[in-house]
mmCIF file with all atom_site columns, C-alpha atoms in Angstrom:
data_model
loop_
_atom_site.group_PDB
_atom_site.id
_atom_site.type_symbol
_atom_site.label_atom_id
_atom_site.label_alt_id
_atom_site.label_comp_id
_atom_site.label_asym_id
_atom_site.label_entity_id
_atom_site.label_seq_id
_atom_site.pdbx_PDB_ins_code
_atom_site.Cartn_x
_atom_site.Cartn_y
_atom_site.Cartn_z
_atom_site.occupancy
_atom_site.B_iso_or_equiv
_atom_site.pdbx_formal_charge
_atom_site.auth_seq_id
_atom_site.auth_comp_id
_atom_site.auth_asym_id
_atom_site.auth_atom_id
_atom_site.pdbx_PDB_model_num
ATOM 1   C CA . MET A 1 1   ? 40.505 90.667  107.097 1.00 91.00 ? 24  MET A CA 1
ATOM 2   C CA . THR A 1 2   ? 43.758 88.803  107.618 1.00 97.00 ? 25  THR A CA 1
ATOM 3   C CA . PHE A 1 3   ? 46.989 90.572  108.383 1.00 98.00 ? 26  PHE A CA 1
ATOM 4   C CA . GLN A 1 4   ? 48.263 89.755  104.904 1.00 96.00 ? 27  GLN A CA 1
ATOM 5   C CA . ASP A 1 5   ? 45.103 91.207  103.328 1.00 96.00 ? 28  ASP A CA 1
ATOM 6   C CA . LEU A 1 6   ? 45.562 94.355  105.391 1.00 97.00 ? 29  LEU A CA 1
ATOM 7   C CA . LEU A 1 7   ? 49.224 94.494  104.436 1.00 95.00 ? 30  LEU A CA 1
ATOM 8   C CA . HIS A 1 8   ? 48.566 94.128  100.708 1.00 94.00 ? 31  HIS A CA 1
ATOM 9   C CA . SER A 1 9   ? 45.814 96.751  100.758 1.00 94.00 ? 32  SER A CA 1
ATOM 10  C CA . GLN A 1 10  ? 48.247 99.526  101.703 1.00 93.00 ? 33  GLN A CA 1
ATOM 11  C CA . ARG A 1 11  ? 49.098 101.982 98.939  1.00 88.00 ? 34  ARG A CA 1
ATOM 12  C CA . VAL A 1 12  ? 52.689 102.904 98.087  1.00 86.00 ? 35  VAL A CA 1
ATOM 13  C CA . TRP A 1 13  ? 53.613 106.383 96.845  1.00 86.00 ? 36  TRP A CA 1
ATOM 14  C CA . ASP A 1 14  ? 50.008 107.358 96.154  1.00 80.00 ? 37  ASP A CA 1
ATOM 15  C CA . THR A 1 15  ? 51.174 110.703 94.801  1.00 82.00 ? 38  THR A CA 1
ATOM 16  C CA . GLU A 1 16  ? 53.105 112.182 91.898  1.00 89.00 ? 39  GLU A CA 1
ATOM 17  C CA . LEU A 1 17  ? 56.783 111.508 92.449  1.00 95.00 ? 40  LEU A CA 1
ATOM 18  C CA . PRO A 1 18  ? 59.551 113.923 91.477  1.00 95.00 ? 41  PRO A CA 1
ATOM 19  C CA . ALA A 1 19  ? 62.022 113.121 88.728  1.00 93.00 ? 42  ALA A CA 1
ATOM 20  C CA . PHE A 1 20  ? 65.719 112.621 89.459  1.00 96.00 ? 43  PHE A CA 1
ATOM 21  C CA . ASP A 1 21  ? 67.810 114.700 87.068  1.00 94.00 ? 44  ASP A CA 1
ATOM 22  C CA . LEU A 1 22  ? 71.028 112.708 87.026  1.00 95.00 ? 45  LEU A CA 1
ATOM 23  C CA . ALA A 1 23  ? 72.749 115.278 84.840  1.00 94.00 ? 46  ALA A CA 1
ATOM 24  C CA . ALA A 1 24  ? 72.371 117.844 87.603  1.00 95.00 ? 47  ALA A CA 1
ATOM 25  C CA . ALA A 1 25  ? 73.710 115.579 90.380  1.00 97.00 ? 48  ALA A CA 1
ATOM 26  C CA . PRO A 1 26  ? 76.734 117.216 92.043  1.00 97.00 ? 49  PRO A CA 1
ATOM 27  C CA . PRO A 1 27  ? 80.152 115.527 92.132  1.00 97.00 ? 50  PRO A CA 1
ATOM 28  C CA . ALA A 1 28  ? 79.884 114.883 95.909  1.00 98.00 ? 51  ALA A CA 1
ATOM 29  C CA . PRO A 1 29  ? 76.899 113.609 97.922  1.00 98.00 ? 52  PRO A CA 1
ATOM 30  C CA . LEU A 1 30  ? 76.573 116.234 100.658 1.00 98.00 ? 53  LEU A CA 1
ATOM 31  C CA . PRO A 1 31  ? 75.065 119.038 98.507  1.00 98.00 ? 54  PRO A CA 1
ATOM 32  C CA . LEU A 1 32  ? 72.528 116.581 97.084  1.00 98.00 ? 55  LEU A CA 1
ATOM 33  C CA . PHE A 1 33  ? 71.606 115.406 100.580 1.00 98.00 ? 56  PHE A CA 1
ATOM 34  C CA . HIS A 1 34  ? 71.060 119.017 101.679 1.00 98.00 ? 57  HIS A CA 1
ATOM 35  C CA . GLN A 1 35  ? 68.894 119.620 98.613  1.00 98.00 ? 58  GLN A CA 1
ATOM 36  C CA . TRP A 1 36  ? 66.796 116.503 99.103  1.00 98.00 ? 59  TRP A CA 1
ATOM 37  C CA . PHE A 1 37  ? 66.359 117.249 102.805 1.00 98.00 ? 60  PHE A CA 1
ATOM 38  C CA . ALA A 1 38  ? 65.101 120.765 102.024 1.00 98.00 ? 61  ALA A CA 1
ATOM 39  C CA . GLU A 1 39  ? 62.732 119.321 99.429  1.00 97.00 ? 62  GLU A CA 1
ATOM 40  C CA . ALA A 1 40  ? 61.442 116.766 101.943 1.00 97.00 ? 63  ALA A CA 1
ATOM 41  C CA . VAL A 1 41  ? 60.700 119.610 104.366 1.00 98.00 ? 64  VAL A CA 1
ATOM 42  C CA . ALA A 1 42  ? 58.942 121.558 101.599 1.00 97.00 ? 65  ALA A CA 1
ATOM 43  C CA . ALA A 1 43  ? 56.894 118.447 100.756 1.00 95.00 ? 66  ALA A CA 1
ATOM 44  C CA . GLU A 1 44  ? 55.792 118.312 104.425 1.00 96.00 ? 67  GLU A CA 1
ATOM 45  C CA . GLN A 1 45  ? 57.419 114.969 105.050 1.00 96.00 ? 68  GLN A CA 1
ATOM 46  C CA . PRO A 1 46  ? 56.833 114.233 108.774 1.00 97.00 ? 69  PRO A CA 1
ATOM 47  C CA . GLU A 1 47  ? 60.028 114.271 110.807 1.00 98.00 ? 70  GLU A CA 1
ATOM 48  C CA . PRO A 1 48  ? 62.470 114.237 107.877 1.00 98.00 ? 71  PRO A CA 1
ATOM 49  C CA . HIS A 1 49  ? 65.370 114.428 110.327 1.00 98.00 ? 72  HIS A CA 1
ATOM 50  C CA . THR A 1 50  ? 64.666 110.965 111.728 1.00 98.00 ? 73  THR A CA 1
ATOM 51  C CA . MET A 1 51  ? 66.832 108.130 110.478 1.00 98.00 ? 74  MET A CA 1
ATOM 52  C CA . SER A 1 52  ? 67.651 104.494 111.122 1.00 98.00 ? 75  SER A CA 1
ATOM 53  C CA . LEU A 1 53  ? 71.070 103.735 112.606 1.00 98.00 ? 76  LEU A CA 1
ATOM 54  C CA . ALA A 1 54  ? 72.456 100.229 112.111 1.00 98.00 ? 77  ALA A CA 1
ATOM 55  C CA . THR A 1 55  ? 75.375 98.880  114.147 1.00 98.00 ? 78  THR A CA 1
ATOM 56  C CA . VAL A 1 56  ? 76.676 95.440  115.114 1.00 97.00 ? 79  VAL A CA 1
ATOM 57  C CA . ASP A 1 57  ? 76.878 94.026  118.627 1.00 95.00 ? 80  ASP A CA 1
ATOM 58  C CA . GLU A 1 58  ? 79.686 92.157  120.352 1.00 91.00 ? 81  GLU A CA 1
ATOM 59  C CA . ASP A 1 59  ? 78.678 88.952  118.533 1.00 92.00 ? 82  ASP A CA 1
ATOM 60  C CA . GLY A 1 60  ? 78.731 90.632  115.141 1.00 93.00 ? 83  GLY A CA 1
ATOM 61  C CA . LEU A 1 61  ? 74.906 90.579  114.921 1.00 96.00 ? 84  LEU A CA 1
ATOM 62  C CA . PRO A 1 62  ? 73.049 93.562  113.437 1.00 97.00 ? 85  PRO A CA 1
ATOM 63  C CA . ASP A 1 63  ? 71.112 96.048  115.530 1.00 98.00 ? 86  ASP A CA 1
ATOM 64  C CA . VAL A 1 64  ? 69.008 99.018  114.398 1.00 98.00 ? 87  VAL A CA 1
ATOM 65  C CA . ARG A 1 65  ? 67.032 101.885 115.894 1.00 98.00 ? 88  ARG A CA 1
ATOM 66  C CA . THR A 1 66  ? 65.504 105.224 114.883 1.00 98.00 ? 89  THR A CA 1
ATOM 67  C CA . LEU A 1 67  ? 66.999 108.493 116.088 1.00 97.00 ? 90  LEU A CA 1
ATOM 68  C CA . MET A 1 68  ? 67.508 112.091 114.975 1.00 97.00 ? 91  MET A CA 1
ATOM 69  C CA . LEU A 1 69  ? 70.102 113.586 112.691 1.00 98.00 ? 92  LEU A CA 1
ATOM 70  C CA . HIS A 1 70  ? 71.930 116.472 114.387 1.00 97.00 ? 93  HIS A CA 1
ATOM 71  C CA . ASP A 1 71  ? 73.920 117.785 111.431 1.00 98.00 ? 94  ASP A CA 1
ATOM 72  C CA . ALA A 1 72  ? 75.398 116.863 108.059 1.00 98.00 ? 95  ALA A CA 1
ATOM 73  C CA . ASP A 1 73  ? 78.551 118.707 107.051 1.00 98.00 ? 96  ASP A CA 1
ATOM 74  C CA . HIS A 1 74  ? 81.957 118.160 105.446 1.00 96.00 ? 97  HIS A CA 1
ATOM 75  C CA . ARG A 1 75  ? 82.894 115.755 108.262 1.00 97.00 ? 98  ARG A CA 1
ATOM 76  C CA . GLY A 1 76  ? 79.852 113.535 107.865 1.00 98.00 ? 99  GLY A CA 1
ATOM 77  C CA . TRP A 1 77  ? 76.433 112.791 109.341 1.00 98.00 ? 100 TRP A CA 1
ATOM 78  C CA . HIS A 1 78  ? 76.099 113.655 113.050 1.00 98.00 ? 101 HIS A CA 1
ATOM 79  C CA . PHE A 1 79  ? 74.047 112.104 115.844 1.00 98.00 ? 102 PHE A CA 1
ATOM 80  C CA . ALA A 1 80  ? 74.481 111.828 119.602 1.00 97.00 ? 103 ALA A CA 1
ATOM 81  C CA . SER A 1 81  ? 73.847 109.405 122.427 1.00 96.00 ? 104 SER A CA 1
ATOM 82  C CA . HIS A 1 82  ? 75.257 108.185 125.716 1.00 95.00 ? 105 HIS A CA 1
ATOM 83  C CA . SER A 1 83  ? 78.552 106.362 125.339 1.00 96.00 ? 106 SER A CA 1
ATOM 84  C CA . THR A 1 84  ? 77.175 103.845 127.848 1.00 95.00 ? 107 THR A CA 1
ATOM 85  C CA . SER A 1 85  ? 74.057 103.049 125.777 1.00 96.00 ? 108 SER A CA 1
ATOM 86  C CA . ALA A 1 86  ? 73.805 99.894  123.677 1.00 96.00 ? 109 ALA A CA 1
ATOM 87  C CA . LYS A 1 87  ? 74.722 101.774 120.505 1.00 97.00 ? 110 LYS A CA 1
ATOM 88  C CA . GLY A 1 88  ? 77.540 103.595 122.298 1.00 97.00 ? 111 GLY A CA 1
ATOM 89  C CA . ARG A 1 89  ? 79.063 100.318 123.458 1.00 97.00 ? 112 ARG A CA 1
ATOM 90  C CA . GLN A 1 90  ? 78.617 98.752  120.034 1.00 98.00 ? 113 GLN A CA 1
ATOM 91  C CA . LEU A 1 91  ? 80.264 101.694 118.293 1.00 98.00 ? 114 LEU A CA 1
ATOM 92  C CA . ALA A 1 92  ? 83.177 101.607 120.731 1.00 97.00 ? 115 ALA A CA 1
ATOM 93  C CA . ALA A 1 93  ? 83.800 97.966  119.795 1.00 96.00 ? 116 ALA A CA 1
ATOM 94  C CA . HIS A 1 94  ? 82.967 98.238  116.076 1.00 97.00 ? 117 HIS A CA 1
ATOM 95  C CA . PRO A 1 95  ? 83.209 101.887 114.934 1.00 98.00 ? 118 PRO A CA 1
ATOM 96  C CA . HIS A 1 96  ? 81.296 101.527 111.673 1.00 98.00 ? 119 HIS A CA 1
ATOM 97  C CA . ALA A 1 97  ? 77.634 102.206 110.990 1.00 98.00 ? 120 ALA A CA 1
ATOM 98  C CA . ALA A 1 98  ? 74.959 102.615 108.340 1.00 98.00 ? 121 ALA A CA 1
ATOM 99  C CA . LEU A 1 99  ? 72.212 105.237 108.228 1.00 98.00 ? 122 LEU A CA 1
ATOM 100 C CA . GLY A 1 100 ? 68.907 105.108 106.386 1.00 98.00 ? 123 GLY A CA 1
ATOM 101 C CA . PHE A 1 101 ? 66.520 107.969 105.603 1.00 98.00 ? 124 PHE A CA 1
ATOM 102 C CA . TYR A 1 102 ? 63.071 107.339 104.101 1.00 98.00 ? 125 TYR A CA 1
ATOM 103 C CA . TRP A 1 103 ? 60.978 110.234 102.826 1.00 97.00 ? 126 TRP A CA 1
ATOM 104 C CA . ALA A 1 104 ? 57.720 108.665 101.662 1.00 95.00 ? 127 ALA A CA 1
ATOM 105 C CA . ALA A 1 105 ? 56.240 112.006 100.590 1.00 94.00 ? 128 ALA A CA 1
ATOM 106 C CA . GLN A 1 106 ? 58.595 111.916 97.607  1.00 96.00 ? 129 GLN A CA 1
ATOM 107 C CA . GLY A 1 107 ? 59.428 108.226 97.354  1.00 97.00 ? 130 GLY A CA 1
ATOM 108 C CA . ARG A 1 108 ? 63.029 108.863 98.320  1.00 98.00 ? 131 ARG A CA 1
ATOM 109 C CA . GLN A 1 109 ? 65.643 107.065 100.359 1.00 98.00 ? 132 GLN A CA 1
ATOM 110 C CA . VAL A 1 110 ? 69.198 107.964 101.292 1.00 98.00 ? 133 VAL A CA 1
ATOM 111 C CA . ARG A 1 111 ? 71.651 105.376 102.611 1.00 98.00 ? 134 ARG A CA 1
ATOM 112 C CA . VAL A 1 112 ? 74.972 106.253 104.245 1.00 98.00 ? 135 VAL A CA 1
ATOM 113 C CA . ARG A 1 113 ? 77.773 103.875 105.258 1.00 98.00 ? 136 ARG A CA 1
ATOM 114 C CA . GLY A 1 114 ? 81.097 104.639 106.870 1.00 98.00 ? 137 GLY A CA 1
ATOM 115 C CA . ALA A 1 115 ? 83.425 104.694 109.832 1.00 98.00 ? 138 ALA A CA 1
ATOM 116 C CA . VAL A 1 116 ? 82.247 106.408 113.017 1.00 98.00 ? 139 VAL A CA 1
ATOM 117 C CA . THR A 1 117 ? 84.320 108.884 115.017 1.00 98.00 ? 140 THR A CA 1
ATOM 118 C CA . THR A 1 118 ? 83.474 110.831 118.160 1.00 97.00 ? 141 THR A CA 1
ATOM 119 C CA . GLY A 1 119 ? 83.478 114.570 118.591 1.00 95.00 ? 142 GLY A CA 1
ATOM 120 C CA . THR A 1 120 ? 85.477 116.404 121.229 1.00 95.00 ? 143 THR A CA 1
ATOM 121 C CA . ARG A 1 121 ? 84.078 116.881 124.718 1.00 95.00 ? 144 ARG A CA 1
ATOM 122 C CA . GLU A 1 122 ? 83.375 120.527 123.840 1.00 95.00 ? 145 GLU A CA 1
ATOM 123 C CA . GLU A 1 123 ? 81.472 119.498 120.706 1.00 94.00 ? 146 GLU A CA 1
ATOM 124 C CA . SER A 1 124 ? 79.436 116.950 122.646 1.00 95.00 ? 147 SER A CA 1
ATOM 125 C CA . LEU A 1 125 ? 78.469 119.528 125.264 1.00 92.00 ? 148 LEU A CA 1
ATOM 126 C CA . ALA A 1 126 ? 77.585 122.076 122.578 1.00 93.00 ? 149 ALA A CA 1
ATOM 127 C CA . ASP A 1 127 ? 75.364 119.486 120.926 1.00 93.00 ? 150 ASP A CA 1
ATOM 128 C CA . LEU A 1 128 ? 73.642 118.708 124.219 1.00 91.00 ? 151 LEU A CA 1
ATOM 129 C CA . HIS A 1 129 ? 73.023 122.353 125.127 1.00 92.00 ? 152 HIS A CA 1
ATOM 130 C CA . ALA A 1 130 ? 71.723 123.253 121.665 1.00 91.00 ? 153 ALA A CA 1
ATOM 131 C CA . ARG A 1 131 ? 68.735 120.971 122.229 1.00 86.00 ? 154 ARG A CA 1
ATOM 132 C CA . SER A 1 132 ? 65.483 121.472 124.144 1.00 90.00 ? 155 SER A CA 1
ATOM 133 C CA . THR A 1 133 ? 64.993 121.381 127.901 1.00 92.00 ? 156 THR A CA 1
ATOM 134 C CA . GLY A 1 134 ? 63.228 118.053 127.497 1.00 91.00 ? 157 GLY A CA 1
ATOM 135 C CA . ALA A 1 135 ? 66.173 116.605 125.595 1.00 91.00 ? 158 ALA A CA 1
ATOM 136 C CA . LEU A 1 136 ? 68.564 117.757 128.322 1.00 91.00 ? 159 LEU A CA 1
ATOM 137 C CA . ALA A 1 137 ? 66.305 116.277 130.991 1.00 92.00 ? 160 ALA A CA 1
ATOM 138 C CA . SER A 1 138 ? 66.218 112.970 129.136 1.00 93.00 ? 161 SER A CA 1
ATOM 139 C CA . ALA A 1 139 ? 70.014 112.968 128.878 1.00 93.00 ? 162 ALA A CA 1
ATOM 140 C CA . LEU A 1 140 ? 70.310 113.731 132.598 1.00 93.00 ? 163 LEU A CA 1
ATOM 141 C CA . VAL A 1 141 ? 68.181 110.692 133.411 1.00 93.00 ? 164 VAL A CA 1
ATOM 142 C CA . GLY A 1 142 ? 70.770 108.528 131.671 1.00 87.00 ? 165 GLY A CA 1
ATOM 143 C CA . ARG A 1 143 ? 70.915 104.732 132.148 1.00 88.00 ? 166 ARG A CA 1
ATOM 144 C CA . GLN A 1 144 ? 69.783 104.242 128.544 1.00 89.00 ? 167 GLN A CA 1
ATOM 145 C CA . SER A 1 145 ? 69.209 100.572 127.580 1.00 89.00 ? 168 SER A CA 1
ATOM 146 C CA . GLU A 1 146 ? 69.530 99.352  131.178 1.00 92.00 ? 169 GLU A CA 1
ATOM 147 C CA . VAL A 1 147 ? 66.778 97.148  132.599 1.00 93.00 ? 170 VAL A CA 1
ATOM 148 C CA . LEU A 1 148 ? 64.047 99.221  134.312 1.00 93.00 ? 171 LEU A CA 1
ATOM 149 C CA . PRO A 1 149 ? 62.494 97.297  137.236 1.00 93.00 ? 172 PRO A CA 1
ATOM 150 C CA . ARG A 1 150 ? 59.450 99.569  137.611 1.00 95.00 ? 173 ARG A CA 1
ATOM 151 C CA . TYR A 1 151 ? 58.095 102.414 135.470 1.00 96.00 ? 174 TYR A CA 1
ATOM 152 C CA . GLY A 1 152 ? 57.649 104.537 138.606 1.00 95.00 ? 175 GLY A CA 1
ATOM 153 C CA . GLU A 1 153 ? 61.431 104.740 138.939 1.00 94.00 ? 176 GLU A CA 1
ATOM 154 C CA . LEU A 1 154 ? 61.623 106.400 135.522 1.00 94.00 ? 177 LEU A CA 1
ATOM 155 C CA . VAL A 1 155 ? 58.896 108.872 136.484 1.00 95.00 ? 178 VAL A CA 1
ATOM 156 C CA . ARG A 1 156 ? 60.762 109.927 139.637 1.00 96.00 ? 179 ARG A CA 1
ATOM 157 C CA . ALA A 1 157 ? 64.121 110.174 137.861 1.00 94.00 ? 180 ALA A CA 1
ATOM 158 C CA . SER A 1 158 ? 62.548 112.165 135.018 1.00 95.00 ? 181 SER A CA 1
ATOM 159 C CA . GLU A 1 159 ? 60.879 114.643 137.386 1.00 95.00 ? 182 GLU A CA 1
ATOM 160 C CA . ALA A 1 160 ? 64.191 115.272 139.141 1.00 93.00 ? 183 ALA A CA 1
ATOM 161 C CA . ALA A 1 161 ? 65.980 115.641 135.802 1.00 92.00 ? 184 ALA A CA 1
ATOM 162 C CA . TRP A 1 162 ? 63.412 118.148 134.531 1.00 95.00 ? 185 TRP A CA 1
ATOM 163 C CA . GLU A 1 163 ? 63.906 120.258 137.667 1.00 93.00 ? 186 GLU A CA 1
ATOM 164 C CA . ARG A 1 164 ? 67.662 120.215 137.210 1.00 92.00 ? 187 ARG A CA 1
ATOM 165 C CA . ALA A 1 165 ? 67.467 120.969 133.464 1.00 92.00 ? 188 ALA A CA 1
ATOM 166 C CA . GLN A 1 166 ? 65.237 123.975 134.106 1.00 94.00 ? 189 GLN A CA 1
ATOM 167 C CA . ALA A 1 167 ? 67.431 125.247 136.939 1.00 92.00 ? 190 ALA A CA 1
ATOM 168 C CA . ASP A 1 168 ? 70.744 124.587 135.194 1.00 90.00 ? 191 ASP A CA 1
ATOM 169 C CA . PRO A 1 169 ? 70.417 124.585 131.365 1.00 91.00 ? 192 PRO A CA 1
ATOM 170 C CA . GLU A 1 170 ? 74.220 124.234 131.096 1.00 92.00 ? 193 GLU A CA 1
ATOM 171 C CA . ALA A 1 171 ? 74.291 121.028 133.158 1.00 90.00 ? 194 ALA A CA 1
ATOM 172 C CA . ASP A 1 172 ? 76.916 118.515 132.098 1.00 91.00 ? 195 ASP A CA 1
ATOM 173 C CA . VAL A 1 173 ? 76.225 114.893 131.159 1.00 92.00 ? 196 VAL A CA 1
ATOM 174 C CA . PRO A 1 174 ? 79.652 113.197 131.018 1.00 93.00 ? 197 PRO A CA 1
ATOM 175 C CA . THR A 1 175 ? 78.465 110.251 128.918 1.00 94.00 ? 198 THR A CA 1
ATOM 176 C CA . TRP A 1 176 ? 76.782 112.380 126.236 1.00 95.00 ? 199 TRP A CA 1
ATOM 177 C CA . THR A 1 177 ? 78.766 111.892 123.044 1.00 97.00 ? 200 THR A CA 1
ATOM 178 C CA . LEU A 1 178 ? 78.612 113.354 119.566 1.00 98.00 ? 201 LEU A CA 1
ATOM 179 C CA . TYR A 1 179 ? 79.168 110.751 116.845 1.00 98.00 ? 202 TYR A CA 1
ATOM 180 C CA . VAL A 1 180 ? 80.007 111.380 113.192 1.00 98.00 ? 203 VAL A CA 1
ATOM 181 C CA . VAL A 1 181 ? 79.532 108.870 110.392 1.00 98.00 ? 204 VAL A CA 1
ATOM 182 C CA . GLU A 1 182 ? 82.324 109.616 107.922 1.00 98.00 ? 205 GLU A CA 1
ATOM 183 C CA . PRO A 1 183 ? 80.832 108.338 104.655 1.00 98.00 ? 206 PRO A CA 1
ATOM 184 C CA . THR A 1 184 ? 82.519 105.971 102.245 1.00 98.00 ? 207 THR A CA 1
ATOM 185 C CA . GLU A 1 185 ? 79.261 105.262 100.392 1.00 98.00 ? 208 GLU A CA 1
ATOM 186 C CA . VAL A 1 186 ? 76.097 107.340 99.985  1.00 98.00 ? 209 VAL A CA 1
ATOM 187 C CA . GLU A 1 187 ? 73.196 106.125 97.872  1.00 98.00 ? 210 GLU A CA 1
ATOM 188 C CA . PHE A 1 188 ? 70.256 108.214 96.651  1.00 98.00 ? 211 PHE A CA 1
ATOM 189 C CA . PHE A 1 189 ? 67.106 106.290 95.686  1.00 98.00 ? 212 PHE A CA 1
ATOM 190 C CA . GLN A 1 190 ? 64.266 107.920 93.775  1.00 98.00 ? 213 GLN A CA 1
ATOM 191 C CA . GLY A 1 191 ? 61.131 105.815 93.522  1.00 96.00 ? 214 GLY A CA 1
ATOM 192 C CA . ASP A 1 192 ? 59.193 105.570 90.275  1.00 94.00 ? 215 ASP A CA 1
ATOM 193 C CA . GLY A 1 193 ? 55.527 104.653 89.805  1.00 90.00 ? 216 GLY A CA 1
ATOM 194 C CA . LYS A 1 194 ? 56.449 102.138 87.078  1.00 90.00 ? 217 LYS A CA 1
ATOM 195 C CA . ARG A 1 195 ? 59.157 100.667 89.326  1.00 91.00 ? 218 ARG A CA 1
ATOM 196 C CA . ARG A 1 196 ? 61.941 102.158 87.209  1.00 94.00 ? 219 ARG A CA 1
ATOM 197 C CA . HIS A 1 197 ? 63.592 103.378 90.367  1.00 96.00 ? 220 HIS A CA 1
ATOM 198 C CA . VAL A 1 198 ? 66.741 105.461 90.056  1.00 97.00 ? 221 VAL A CA 1
ATOM 199 C CA . ARG A 1 199 ? 69.636 104.538 92.346  1.00 98.00 ? 222 ARG A CA 1
ATOM 200 C CA . LEU A 1 200 ? 72.728 106.713 92.319  1.00 98.00 ? 223 LEU A CA 1
ATOM 201 C CA . ARG A 1 201 ? 75.620 105.595 94.501  1.00 98.00 ? 224 ARG A CA 1
ATOM 202 C CA . TYR A 1 202 ? 78.587 107.743 95.470  1.00 98.00 ? 225 TYR A CA 1
ATOM 203 C CA . ARG A 1 203 ? 81.752 105.932 96.563  1.00 98.00 ? 226 ARG A CA 1
ATOM 204 C CA . ARG A 1 204 ? 84.828 107.579 98.078  1.00 97.00 ? 227 ARG A CA 1
ATOM 205 C CA . ASP A 1 205 ? 88.305 106.261 97.442  1.00 94.00 ? 228 ASP A CA 1
ATOM 206 C CA . GLY A 1 206 ? 91.280 106.354 99.795  1.00 89.00 ? 229 GLY A CA 1
ATOM 207 C CA . GLY A 1 207 ? 92.247 109.792 98.543  1.00 91.00 ? 230 GLY A CA 1
ATOM 208 C CA . GLY A 1 208 ? 88.870 111.288 99.414  1.00 91.00 ? 231 GLY A CA 1
ATOM 209 C CA . GLN A 1 209 ? 87.647 111.550 95.824  1.00 96.00 ? 232 GLN A CA 1
ATOM 210 C CA . TRP A 1 210 ? 84.069 110.601 94.954  1.00 98.00 ? 233 TRP A CA 1
ATOM 211 C CA . SER A 1 211 ? 82.944 108.444 92.031  1.00 97.00 ? 234 SER A CA 1
ATOM 212 C CA . ARG A 1 212 ? 79.342 107.900 90.929  1.00 97.00 ? 235 ARG A CA 1
ATOM 213 C CA . GLU A 1 213 ? 77.539 104.879 89.517  1.00 97.00 ? 236 GLU A CA 1
ATOM 214 C CA . LEU A 1 214 ? 73.980 103.846 88.745  1.00 98.00 ? 237 LEU A CA 1
ATOM 215 C CA . LEU A 1 215 ? 72.561 100.644 90.262  1.00 98.00 ? 238 LEU A CA 1
ATOM 216 C CA . TRP A 1 216 ? 69.859 98.358  88.974  1.00 97.00 ? 239 TRP A CA 1
ATOM 217 C CA . PRO A 1 217 ? 66.770 98.664  91.140  1.00 95.00 ? 240 PRO A CA 1
#
């Protein structure tokens, strides 16, 4: 079997997909995101809190990676990383980003675009200390995106970081930074078995008011 044969043999949305009641869509996107996230959890979507984060580098070229959502509130969509990481440096130079969520269990996507701001030092520390011991240990290792000469160096640094995280769960990581994507556009995509996909886009004007529009799929 060729790769293309294997690729074309994969099924898409091999399940009954939910309907998207446009009449019930709220005037702002955040309540709908919370609802869809809860429904993704109920549908047993694996890791519904993972998302793609797209940024641009110093040459204006796109970059993307998968990471975890830390919150979604009136300020925007939250995530965290080292300010010295590749994404941290890119966001410092070009503080705009796009997020993408894909919940295959229900044939749904959510796309978010907007400016990126950073939280306060206190908020960044609170975010760090709300996570698991393993997450703290990983943050303590640091040096994200730097070249690693030998894997053994990571093992040694990780072991030391785990010991410190267990001994001092309030340890500080100065480069750990909370980021918030303040949305100007949020799109909700509901897949349809007959390819009559529903795309509802929210757009925010300069006064903070949201408008809604349907898009052709």
